[in-house]
Coordinates of C-alpha atoms in Angstrom, one line a residue:
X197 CA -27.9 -19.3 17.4
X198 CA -30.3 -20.2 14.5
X199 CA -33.2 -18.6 16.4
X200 CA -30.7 -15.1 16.9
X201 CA -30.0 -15.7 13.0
X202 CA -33.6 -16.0 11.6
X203 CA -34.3 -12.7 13.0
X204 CA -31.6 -11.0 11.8
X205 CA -32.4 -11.8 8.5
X206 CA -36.3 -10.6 8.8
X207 CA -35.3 -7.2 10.3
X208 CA -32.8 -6.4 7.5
X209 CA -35.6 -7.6 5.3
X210 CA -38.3 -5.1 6.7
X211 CA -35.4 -2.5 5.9
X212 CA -35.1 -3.6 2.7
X213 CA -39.1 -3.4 2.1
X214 CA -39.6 -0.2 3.8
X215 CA -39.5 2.5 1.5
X216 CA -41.3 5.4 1.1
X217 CA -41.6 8.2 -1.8
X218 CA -41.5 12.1 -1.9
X219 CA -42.5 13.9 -4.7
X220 CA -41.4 17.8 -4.1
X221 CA -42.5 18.3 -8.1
X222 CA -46.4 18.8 -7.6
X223 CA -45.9 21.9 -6.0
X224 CA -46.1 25.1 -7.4
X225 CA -44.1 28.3 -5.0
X226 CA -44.9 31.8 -6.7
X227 CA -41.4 33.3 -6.5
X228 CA -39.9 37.0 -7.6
X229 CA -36.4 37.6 -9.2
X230 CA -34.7 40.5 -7.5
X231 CA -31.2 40.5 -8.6
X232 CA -27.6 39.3 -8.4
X233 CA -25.3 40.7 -4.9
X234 CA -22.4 39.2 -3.3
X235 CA -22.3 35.8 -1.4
X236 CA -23.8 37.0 1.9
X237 CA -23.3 34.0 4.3
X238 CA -24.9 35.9 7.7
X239 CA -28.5 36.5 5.7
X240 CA -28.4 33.5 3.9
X241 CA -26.6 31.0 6.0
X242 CA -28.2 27.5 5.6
X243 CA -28.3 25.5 2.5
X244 CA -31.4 24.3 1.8
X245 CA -30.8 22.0 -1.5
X246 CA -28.0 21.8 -4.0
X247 CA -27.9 19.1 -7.3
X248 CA -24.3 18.6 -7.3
X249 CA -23.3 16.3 -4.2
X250 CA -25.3 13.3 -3.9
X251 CA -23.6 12.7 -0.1
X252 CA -25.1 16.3 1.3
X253 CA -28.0 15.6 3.4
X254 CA -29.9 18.5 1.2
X255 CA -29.2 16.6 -2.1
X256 CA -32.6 17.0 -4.6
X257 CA -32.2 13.8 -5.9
X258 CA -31.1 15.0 -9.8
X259 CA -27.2 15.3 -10.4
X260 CA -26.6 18.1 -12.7
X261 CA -26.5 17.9 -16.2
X262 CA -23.8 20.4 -17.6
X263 CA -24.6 20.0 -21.0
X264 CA -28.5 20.8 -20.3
X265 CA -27.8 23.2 -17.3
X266 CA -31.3 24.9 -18.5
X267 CA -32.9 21.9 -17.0
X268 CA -30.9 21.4 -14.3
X269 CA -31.4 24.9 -13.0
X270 CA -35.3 25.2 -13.6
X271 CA -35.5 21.5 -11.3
X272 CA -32.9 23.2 -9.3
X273 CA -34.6 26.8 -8.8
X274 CA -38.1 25.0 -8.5
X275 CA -36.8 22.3 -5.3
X276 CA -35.5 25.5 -3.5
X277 CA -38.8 27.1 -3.8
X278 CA -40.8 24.7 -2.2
X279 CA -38.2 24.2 0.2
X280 CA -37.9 28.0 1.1
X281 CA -41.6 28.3 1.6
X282 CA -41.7 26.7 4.6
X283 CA -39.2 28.4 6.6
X284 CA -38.1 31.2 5.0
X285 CA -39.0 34.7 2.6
X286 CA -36.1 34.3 0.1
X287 CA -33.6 32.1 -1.0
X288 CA -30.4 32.6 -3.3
X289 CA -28.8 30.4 -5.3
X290 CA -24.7 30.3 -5.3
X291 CA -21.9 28.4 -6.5
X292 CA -23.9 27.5 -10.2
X293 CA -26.0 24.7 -7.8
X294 CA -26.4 25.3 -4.3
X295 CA -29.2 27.3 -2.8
X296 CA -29.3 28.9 0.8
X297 CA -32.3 30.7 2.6
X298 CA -32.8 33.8 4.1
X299 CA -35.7 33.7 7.0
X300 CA -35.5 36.8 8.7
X301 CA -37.4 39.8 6.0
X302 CA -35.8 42.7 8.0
X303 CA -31.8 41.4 7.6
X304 CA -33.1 40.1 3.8
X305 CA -34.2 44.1 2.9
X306 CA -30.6 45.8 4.8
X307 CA -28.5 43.2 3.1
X308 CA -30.5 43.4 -0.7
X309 CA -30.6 47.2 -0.3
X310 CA -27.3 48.2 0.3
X311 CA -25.3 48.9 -2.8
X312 CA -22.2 47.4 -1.7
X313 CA -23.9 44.0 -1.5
X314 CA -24.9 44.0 -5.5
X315 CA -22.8 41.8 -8.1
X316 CA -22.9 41.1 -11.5
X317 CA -21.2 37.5 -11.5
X318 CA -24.4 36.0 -11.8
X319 CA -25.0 33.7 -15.2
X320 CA -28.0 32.5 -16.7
X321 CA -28.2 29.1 -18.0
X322 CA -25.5 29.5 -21.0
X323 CA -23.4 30.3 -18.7
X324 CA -23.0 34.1 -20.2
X325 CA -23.8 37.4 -17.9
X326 CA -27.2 37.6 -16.6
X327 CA -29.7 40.0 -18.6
X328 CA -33.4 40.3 -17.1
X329 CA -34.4 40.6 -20.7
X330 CA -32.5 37.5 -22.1
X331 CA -32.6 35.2 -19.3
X332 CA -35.7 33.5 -17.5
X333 CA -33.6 32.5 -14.6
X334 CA -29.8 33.0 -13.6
X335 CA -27.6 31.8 -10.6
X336 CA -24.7 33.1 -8.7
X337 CA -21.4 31.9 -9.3
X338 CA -18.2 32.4 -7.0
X339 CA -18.2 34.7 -4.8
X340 CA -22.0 35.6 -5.8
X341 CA -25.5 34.7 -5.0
X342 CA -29.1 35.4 -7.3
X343 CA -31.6 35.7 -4.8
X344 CA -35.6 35.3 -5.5
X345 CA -38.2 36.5 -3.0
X346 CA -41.3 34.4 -2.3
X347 CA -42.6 36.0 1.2
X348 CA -44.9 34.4 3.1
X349 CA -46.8 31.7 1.3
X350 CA -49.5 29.8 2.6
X351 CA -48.0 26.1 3.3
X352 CA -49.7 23.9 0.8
X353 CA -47.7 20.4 1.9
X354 CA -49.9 16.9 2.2
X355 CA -47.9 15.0 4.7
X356 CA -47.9 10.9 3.9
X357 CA -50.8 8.7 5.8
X358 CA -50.7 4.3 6.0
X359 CA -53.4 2.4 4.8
X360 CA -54.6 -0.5 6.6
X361 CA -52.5 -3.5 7.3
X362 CA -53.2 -6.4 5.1
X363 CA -53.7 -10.0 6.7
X364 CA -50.6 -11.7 7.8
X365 CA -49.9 -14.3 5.3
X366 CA -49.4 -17.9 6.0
X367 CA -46.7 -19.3 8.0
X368 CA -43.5 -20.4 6.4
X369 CA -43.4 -23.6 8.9
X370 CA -45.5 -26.1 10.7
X371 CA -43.1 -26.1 13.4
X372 CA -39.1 -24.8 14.4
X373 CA -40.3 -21.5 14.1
X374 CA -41.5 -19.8 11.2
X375 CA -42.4 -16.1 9.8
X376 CA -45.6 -14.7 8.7
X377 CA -45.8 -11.3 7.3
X378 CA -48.4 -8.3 6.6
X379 CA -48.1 -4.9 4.5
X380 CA -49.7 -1.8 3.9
X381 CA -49.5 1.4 1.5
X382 CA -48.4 5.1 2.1
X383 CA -50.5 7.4 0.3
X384 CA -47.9 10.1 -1.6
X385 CA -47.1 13.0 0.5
X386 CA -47.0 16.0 -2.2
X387 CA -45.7 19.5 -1.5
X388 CA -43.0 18.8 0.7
X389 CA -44.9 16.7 3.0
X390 CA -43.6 14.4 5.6
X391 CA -43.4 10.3 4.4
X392 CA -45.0 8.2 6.6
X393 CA -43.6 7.3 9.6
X394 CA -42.7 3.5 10.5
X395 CA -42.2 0.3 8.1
X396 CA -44.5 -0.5 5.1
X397 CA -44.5 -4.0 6.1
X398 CA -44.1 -5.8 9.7
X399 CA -43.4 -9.5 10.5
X400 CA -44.1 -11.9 13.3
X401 CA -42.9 -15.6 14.2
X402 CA -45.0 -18.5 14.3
X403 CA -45.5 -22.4 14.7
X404 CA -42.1 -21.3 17.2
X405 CA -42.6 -24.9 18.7
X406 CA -39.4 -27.2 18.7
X407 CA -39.7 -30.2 16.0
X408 CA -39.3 -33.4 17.9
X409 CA -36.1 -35.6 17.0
X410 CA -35.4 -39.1 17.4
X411 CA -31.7 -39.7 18.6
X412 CA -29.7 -42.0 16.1
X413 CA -26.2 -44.0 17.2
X414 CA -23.5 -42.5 15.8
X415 CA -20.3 -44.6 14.3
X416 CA -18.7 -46.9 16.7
X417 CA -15.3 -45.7 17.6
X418 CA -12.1 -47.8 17.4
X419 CA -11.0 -50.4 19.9
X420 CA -9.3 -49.2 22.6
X421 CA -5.7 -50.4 23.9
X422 CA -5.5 -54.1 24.9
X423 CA -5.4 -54.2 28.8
X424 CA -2.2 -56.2 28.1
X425 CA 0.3 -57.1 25.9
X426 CA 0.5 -60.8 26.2
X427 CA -1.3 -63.6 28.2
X428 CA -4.9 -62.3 27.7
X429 CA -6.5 -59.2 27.9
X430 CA -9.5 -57.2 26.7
X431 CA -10.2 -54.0 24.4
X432 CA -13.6 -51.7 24.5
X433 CA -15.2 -49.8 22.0
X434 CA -18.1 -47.4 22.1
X435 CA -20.3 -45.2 20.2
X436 CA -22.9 -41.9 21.2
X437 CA -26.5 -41.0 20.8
X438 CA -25.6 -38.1 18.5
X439 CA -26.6 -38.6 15.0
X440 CA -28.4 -36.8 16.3
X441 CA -29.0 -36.6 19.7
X442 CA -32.3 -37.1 20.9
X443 CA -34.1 -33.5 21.2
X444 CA -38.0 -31.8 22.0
X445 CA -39.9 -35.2 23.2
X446 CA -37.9 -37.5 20.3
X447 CA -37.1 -41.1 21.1
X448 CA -33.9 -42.2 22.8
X449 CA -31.3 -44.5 20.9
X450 CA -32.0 -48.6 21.5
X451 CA -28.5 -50.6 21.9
X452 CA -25.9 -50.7 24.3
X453 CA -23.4 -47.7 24.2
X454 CA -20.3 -50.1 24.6
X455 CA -18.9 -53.7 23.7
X456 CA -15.4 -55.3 24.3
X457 CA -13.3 -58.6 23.0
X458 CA -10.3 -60.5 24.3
X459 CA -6.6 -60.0 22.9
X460 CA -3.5 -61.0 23.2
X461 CA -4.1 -64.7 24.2
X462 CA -0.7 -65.7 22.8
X463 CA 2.5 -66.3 25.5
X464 CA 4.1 -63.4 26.8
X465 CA 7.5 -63.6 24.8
X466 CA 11.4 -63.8 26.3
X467 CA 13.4 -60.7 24.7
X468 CA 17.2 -61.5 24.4
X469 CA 19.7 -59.4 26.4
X470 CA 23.5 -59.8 25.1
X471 CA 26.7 -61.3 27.6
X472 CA 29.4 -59.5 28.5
X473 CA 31.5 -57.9 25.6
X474 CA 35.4 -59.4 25.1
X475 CA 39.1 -57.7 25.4
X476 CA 39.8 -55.6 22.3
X477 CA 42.0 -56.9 19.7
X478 CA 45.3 -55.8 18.4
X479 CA 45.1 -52.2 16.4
X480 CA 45.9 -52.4 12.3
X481 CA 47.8 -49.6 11.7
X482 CA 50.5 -47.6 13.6
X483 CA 49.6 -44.3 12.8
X484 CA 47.4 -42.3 10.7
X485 CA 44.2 -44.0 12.6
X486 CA 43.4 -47.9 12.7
X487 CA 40.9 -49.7 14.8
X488 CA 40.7 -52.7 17.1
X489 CA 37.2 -55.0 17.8
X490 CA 35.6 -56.7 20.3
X491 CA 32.3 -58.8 20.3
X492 CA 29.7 -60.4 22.7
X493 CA 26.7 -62.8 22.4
X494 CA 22.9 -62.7 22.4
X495 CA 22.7 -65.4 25.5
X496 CA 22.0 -63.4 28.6
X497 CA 18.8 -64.9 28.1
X498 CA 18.4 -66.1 24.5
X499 CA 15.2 -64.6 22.8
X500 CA 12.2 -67.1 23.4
X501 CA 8.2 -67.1 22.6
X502 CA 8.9 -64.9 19.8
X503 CA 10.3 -61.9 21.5
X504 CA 12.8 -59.6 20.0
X505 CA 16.2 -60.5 19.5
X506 CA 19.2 -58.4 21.6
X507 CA 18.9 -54.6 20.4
X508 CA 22.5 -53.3 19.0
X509 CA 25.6 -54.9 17.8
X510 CA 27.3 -57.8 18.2
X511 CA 30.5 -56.5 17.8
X512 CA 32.2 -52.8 18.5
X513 CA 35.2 -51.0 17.3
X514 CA 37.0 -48.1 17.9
X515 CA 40.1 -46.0 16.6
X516 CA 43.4 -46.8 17.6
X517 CA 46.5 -44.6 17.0
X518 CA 44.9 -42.1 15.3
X519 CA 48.0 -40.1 15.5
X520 CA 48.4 -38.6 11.6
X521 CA 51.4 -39.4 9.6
X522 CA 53.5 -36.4 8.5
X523 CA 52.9 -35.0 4.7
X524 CA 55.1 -32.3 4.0
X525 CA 53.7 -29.3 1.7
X526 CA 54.2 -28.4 -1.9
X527 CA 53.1 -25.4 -4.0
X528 CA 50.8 -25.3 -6.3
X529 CA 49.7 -23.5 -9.2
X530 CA 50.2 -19.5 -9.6
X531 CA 47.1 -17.6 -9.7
X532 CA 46.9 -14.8 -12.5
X533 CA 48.2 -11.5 -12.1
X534 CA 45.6 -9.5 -10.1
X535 CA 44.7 -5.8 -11.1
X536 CA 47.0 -2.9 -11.1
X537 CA 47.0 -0.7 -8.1
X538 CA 47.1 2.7 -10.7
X539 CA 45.6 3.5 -13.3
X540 CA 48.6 5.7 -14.4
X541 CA 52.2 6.7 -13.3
X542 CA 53.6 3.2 -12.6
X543 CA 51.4 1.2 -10.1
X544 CA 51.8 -2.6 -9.8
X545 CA 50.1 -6.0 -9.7
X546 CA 50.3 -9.4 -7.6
X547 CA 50.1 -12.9 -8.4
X548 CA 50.3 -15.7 -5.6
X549 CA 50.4 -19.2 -4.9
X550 CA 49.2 -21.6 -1.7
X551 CA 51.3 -24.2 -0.4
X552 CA 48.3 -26.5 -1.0
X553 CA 49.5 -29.6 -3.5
X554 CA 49.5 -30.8 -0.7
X555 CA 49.7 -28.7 2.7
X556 CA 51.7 -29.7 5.0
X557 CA 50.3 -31.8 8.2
X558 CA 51.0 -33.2 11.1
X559 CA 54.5 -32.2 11.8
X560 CA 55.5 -32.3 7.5
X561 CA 57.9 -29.7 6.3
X562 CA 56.7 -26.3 5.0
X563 CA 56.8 -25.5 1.0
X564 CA 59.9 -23.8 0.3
X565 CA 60.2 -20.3 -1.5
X566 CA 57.7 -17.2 -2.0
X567 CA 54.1 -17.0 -1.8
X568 CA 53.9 -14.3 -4.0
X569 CA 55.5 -12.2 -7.0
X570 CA 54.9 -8.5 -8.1
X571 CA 56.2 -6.6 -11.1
X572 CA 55.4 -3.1 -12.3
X573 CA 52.2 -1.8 -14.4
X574 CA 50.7 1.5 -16.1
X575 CA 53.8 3.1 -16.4
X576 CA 52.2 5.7 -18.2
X577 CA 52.5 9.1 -16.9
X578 CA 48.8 10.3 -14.9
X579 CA 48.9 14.4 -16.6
X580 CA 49.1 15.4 -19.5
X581 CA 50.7 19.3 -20.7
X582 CA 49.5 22.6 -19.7
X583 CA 46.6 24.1 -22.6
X584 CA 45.8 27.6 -22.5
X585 CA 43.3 29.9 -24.3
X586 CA 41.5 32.8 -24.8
X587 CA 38.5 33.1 -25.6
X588 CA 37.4 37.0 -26.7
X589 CA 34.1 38.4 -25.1
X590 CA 30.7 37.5 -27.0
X591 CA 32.2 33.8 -28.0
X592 CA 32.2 30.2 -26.9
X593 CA 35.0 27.6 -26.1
X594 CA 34.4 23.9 -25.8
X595 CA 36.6 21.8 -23.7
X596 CA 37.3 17.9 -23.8
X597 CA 39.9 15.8 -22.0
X598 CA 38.1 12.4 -23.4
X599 CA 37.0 9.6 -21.7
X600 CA 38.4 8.8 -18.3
X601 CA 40.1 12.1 -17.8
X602 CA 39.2 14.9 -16.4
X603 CA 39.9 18.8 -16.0
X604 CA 42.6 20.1 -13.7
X605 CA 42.4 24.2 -13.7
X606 CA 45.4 25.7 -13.3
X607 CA 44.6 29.6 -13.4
X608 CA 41.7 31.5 -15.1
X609 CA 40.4 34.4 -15.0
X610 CA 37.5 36.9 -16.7
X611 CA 38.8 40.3 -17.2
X612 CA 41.4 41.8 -19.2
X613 CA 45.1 41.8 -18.1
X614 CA 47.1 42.6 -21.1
X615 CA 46.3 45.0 -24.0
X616 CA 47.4 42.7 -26.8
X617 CA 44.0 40.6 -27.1
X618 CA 40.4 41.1 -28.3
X619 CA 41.4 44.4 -29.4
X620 CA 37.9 46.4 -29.7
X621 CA 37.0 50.1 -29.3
X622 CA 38.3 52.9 -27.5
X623 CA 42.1 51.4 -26.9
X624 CA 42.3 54.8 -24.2
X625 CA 39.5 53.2 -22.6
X626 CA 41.0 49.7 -21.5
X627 CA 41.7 48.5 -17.9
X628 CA 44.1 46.3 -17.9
X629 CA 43.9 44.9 -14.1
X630 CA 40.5 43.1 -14.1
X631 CA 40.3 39.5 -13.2
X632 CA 36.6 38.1 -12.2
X633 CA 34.3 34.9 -13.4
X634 CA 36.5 32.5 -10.9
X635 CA 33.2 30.7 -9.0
X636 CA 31.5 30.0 -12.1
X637 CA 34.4 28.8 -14.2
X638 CA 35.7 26.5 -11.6
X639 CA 32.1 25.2 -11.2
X640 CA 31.7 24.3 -14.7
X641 CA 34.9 22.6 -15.7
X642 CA 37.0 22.0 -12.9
X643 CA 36.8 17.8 -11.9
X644 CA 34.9 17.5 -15.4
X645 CA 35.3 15.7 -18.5
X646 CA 33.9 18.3 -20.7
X647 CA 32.5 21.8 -20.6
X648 CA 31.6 25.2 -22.7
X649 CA 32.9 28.0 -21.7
X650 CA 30.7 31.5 -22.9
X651 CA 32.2 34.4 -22.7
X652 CA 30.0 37.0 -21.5
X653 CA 28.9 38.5 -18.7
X654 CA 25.4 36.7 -17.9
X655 CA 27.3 33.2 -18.0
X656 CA 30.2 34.5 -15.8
X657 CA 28.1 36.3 -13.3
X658 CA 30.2 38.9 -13.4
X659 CA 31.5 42.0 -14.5
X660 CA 35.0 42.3 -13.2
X661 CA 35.3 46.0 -15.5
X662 CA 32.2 47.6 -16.9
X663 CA 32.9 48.7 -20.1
X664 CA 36.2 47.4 -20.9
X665 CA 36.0 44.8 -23.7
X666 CA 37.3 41.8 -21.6
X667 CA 38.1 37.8 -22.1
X668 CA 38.3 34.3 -21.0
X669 CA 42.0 33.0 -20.4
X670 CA 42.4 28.9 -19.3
X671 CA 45.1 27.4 -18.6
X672 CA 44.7 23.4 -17.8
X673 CA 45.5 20.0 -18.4
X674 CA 43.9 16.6 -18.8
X675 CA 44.0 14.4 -15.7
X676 CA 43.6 10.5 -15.5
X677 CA 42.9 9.2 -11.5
X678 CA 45.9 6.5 -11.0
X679 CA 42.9 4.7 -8.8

């Protein structure tokens, strides 16, 4: 397990150690601005770098700096170059940071070429409108792409090569295996080139020879059980080679592994057993429970040799006309009245009492006379009178029953059904058999302790006679639940 460990340890270390650096900013990719079109996804299909998500396998290594997006699209634009040389004649950048690459010339020229493609959602790097004149470089935004052309450009990468390994340094141990290690140096791969392959340093084990160890008693463990209890016995004890245990050539523990002693030399005591118990005695009470003993002795044999004397008592009783005496019941106190039933138009209310000072046992008479007495409560009457108005159209009408009641509707209407109210215009042009508004008035202050009633049209939701001046009439009463 230690061996498994150790080399764990120096294989996550040679990850650790093995690093190696690319430096894309030495090269130089001669590119041409051609102009802003729409995202085009089938010519330029493959992203090739962005500076915006550092999870994306195509990350440049810079997160973009918003407030010096100048900078970050000049590092930006220059990565995709040298990326885009290698595989491809144009590139277009997208989305403010992303860059995608077009490697096939003939689909590049259809799709540039064709008017339908251009766009002019392109920004330069103050985030106003592209001008060639104005702006060195520019990007797409969404939905559109600036594309730069750099044809085919001689590859000018320098892929990464090792120097030579250095001399494995000394071992860590003389013996129980130990490490050694060695390194060596990857000479910078410019232009895109590849890193070196493999791990900048390598380790190897050494001195993996066992360390001899000497074995060593360990504590001597407690005596064991005597082999009897009286009359002479013996105990053992015993202890192990494994403090530690002897290992790789070590030397072997001197001693004897066991040892024993007598015990219990003493006589084997005599434990008393008790005689035969007597009769039982007379009972001391008649009724309501007495009890009657008996006893025995500890002479069936006597204890002897110190052994234990008789286990249990030495005398025993039990019950004896257990049969309870009669107690007959009286009442006790009267509770308080409980709540009334209503809350309104005459409910009533309880109060009780328990045959309980005493109750009555064993055969004892029962308390005489109720359990319980009721008299009336809230007398009050649950309604109170009919209210009406009327409310002309273009006004407002609160109504309030108060706390704890409510309002019961008893007919309403919107409309107009008599010509003596909210007189108003053309008195030739009245209807005087309109009724309407019923949903929304019930909803609003039927079953409720308040509401406000408007008057017009857009609150009623209705409009029962166009053009006929027209009002609200209520008629309703407070109501208090009784429960």
């Amino acid at each position: 397990m230690k061996k498994m460990t150790k080399r764990l340890l120096t294989f996550l270390l040679i990850l650790v150690l093995s690093i190696s650096i690319f430096d894309a900013q030495e090269c130089k990719v001669q590119f041409e601005r051609k102009g802003c079109i729409k995202t085009n996804r089938v010519v330029y299909h493959t992203q090739i770098a962005n500076n915006r998500d550092s999870h994306s396998v195509v990350f440049t290594g810079k997160q973009v700096n918003w407030g010096n997006y100048q900078k970050s699209l000049q590092e930006l634009i220059g990565e995709c170059a040298n990326r885009a040389s290698k595989h491809g004649i144009a590139f277009a950048v997208g989305d403010y940071n992303q860059c995608w690459i077009a490697t096939d010339e003939q689909n590049y020229n259809i799709s540039f070429e064709n008017q339908w493609q251009k766009s002019d959602g392109c920004i330069g790097h103050d985030f106003t409108k592209c001008v060639s004149s104005k702006h060195n470089l520019c990007a797409g935004g969404i939905g559109s792409q600036y594309v730069y052309f750099i044809g085919h450009q001689q590859n000018q990468t320098v892929d990464g090569k090792w120097g030579n390994w250095t001399s494995f340094t000394k071992c860590s141990k003389s013996c129980g295996v130990g490490f050694q290690t060695r390194s060596r140096i990857c000479n910078k791969p410019k232009c895109g080139g590849k890193s070196c392959q493999g791990f900048s340093t390598e380790s190897q084990q050494c001195n993996v020879q066992d360390c001899p160890v000497d074995g060593k008693w360990g504590n001597w463990t407690s005596y064991g059980p005597c082999t009897k209890s009286c009359g002479g016995g013996f105990q053992i004890r015993s202890r192990a080679c494994d403090n530690p245990p002897q290992k790789y050539g070590g030397k072997d523990c001197l001693g004897r592994a066991t040892e024993n002693r007598t015990c219990n030399s003493q006589n084997c005591p005599v434990n008393g057993r008790y005689g035969n118990w007597t009769s039982f005695r007379s009972c001391t009470k008649s009724c309501g429970g007495g009890s009657q003993s008996r006893s025995r002795s500890c002479n069936n044999p006597a204890p002897k040799y110190g052994g234990k004397a008789c286990v249990g008592s030495a005398t025993d009783s039990r019950a004896c006309n257990t049969q309870n005496c009669p107690i007959n019941g009286k009442w006790g106190s009267w509770s308080g009245y409980g709540s009334c039933n209503k809350k309104c138009g005459t409910g009533s209310q309880t109060r009780t009492r328990s045959c309980n000072n005493p109750s009555p046992k064993y055969n004892g008479a029962s308390c005489s006379g109720s359990s319980q007495q009721s008299r009336n409560c809230n007398t009050h009457s649950c309604y109170s009178g009919y209210m009406e108005f009327k409310t002309c159209e273009g006004s407002s009408r609160n109504v309030d029953c108060g706390s704890g009641k409510v309002i019961k509707l008893q007919d309403y209407f919107w409309g107009r059904t008599s010509k003596s109210y909210c007189r108003s215009g053309v008195d030739w042009f009245w209807s005087t058999s309109c009724r309407g508004g019923h949903g929304r008035i019930a909803n609003r202050c039927h079953n409720r302790q308040s509401c406000k009633l408007e008057a017009n049209n857009s609150w009623m939701n209705d409009d029962p006679c166009w053009g006929t001046p027209k009002y609200a009439w209520v008629k309703y009463r407070c109501y208090q639940s009784p429960y």
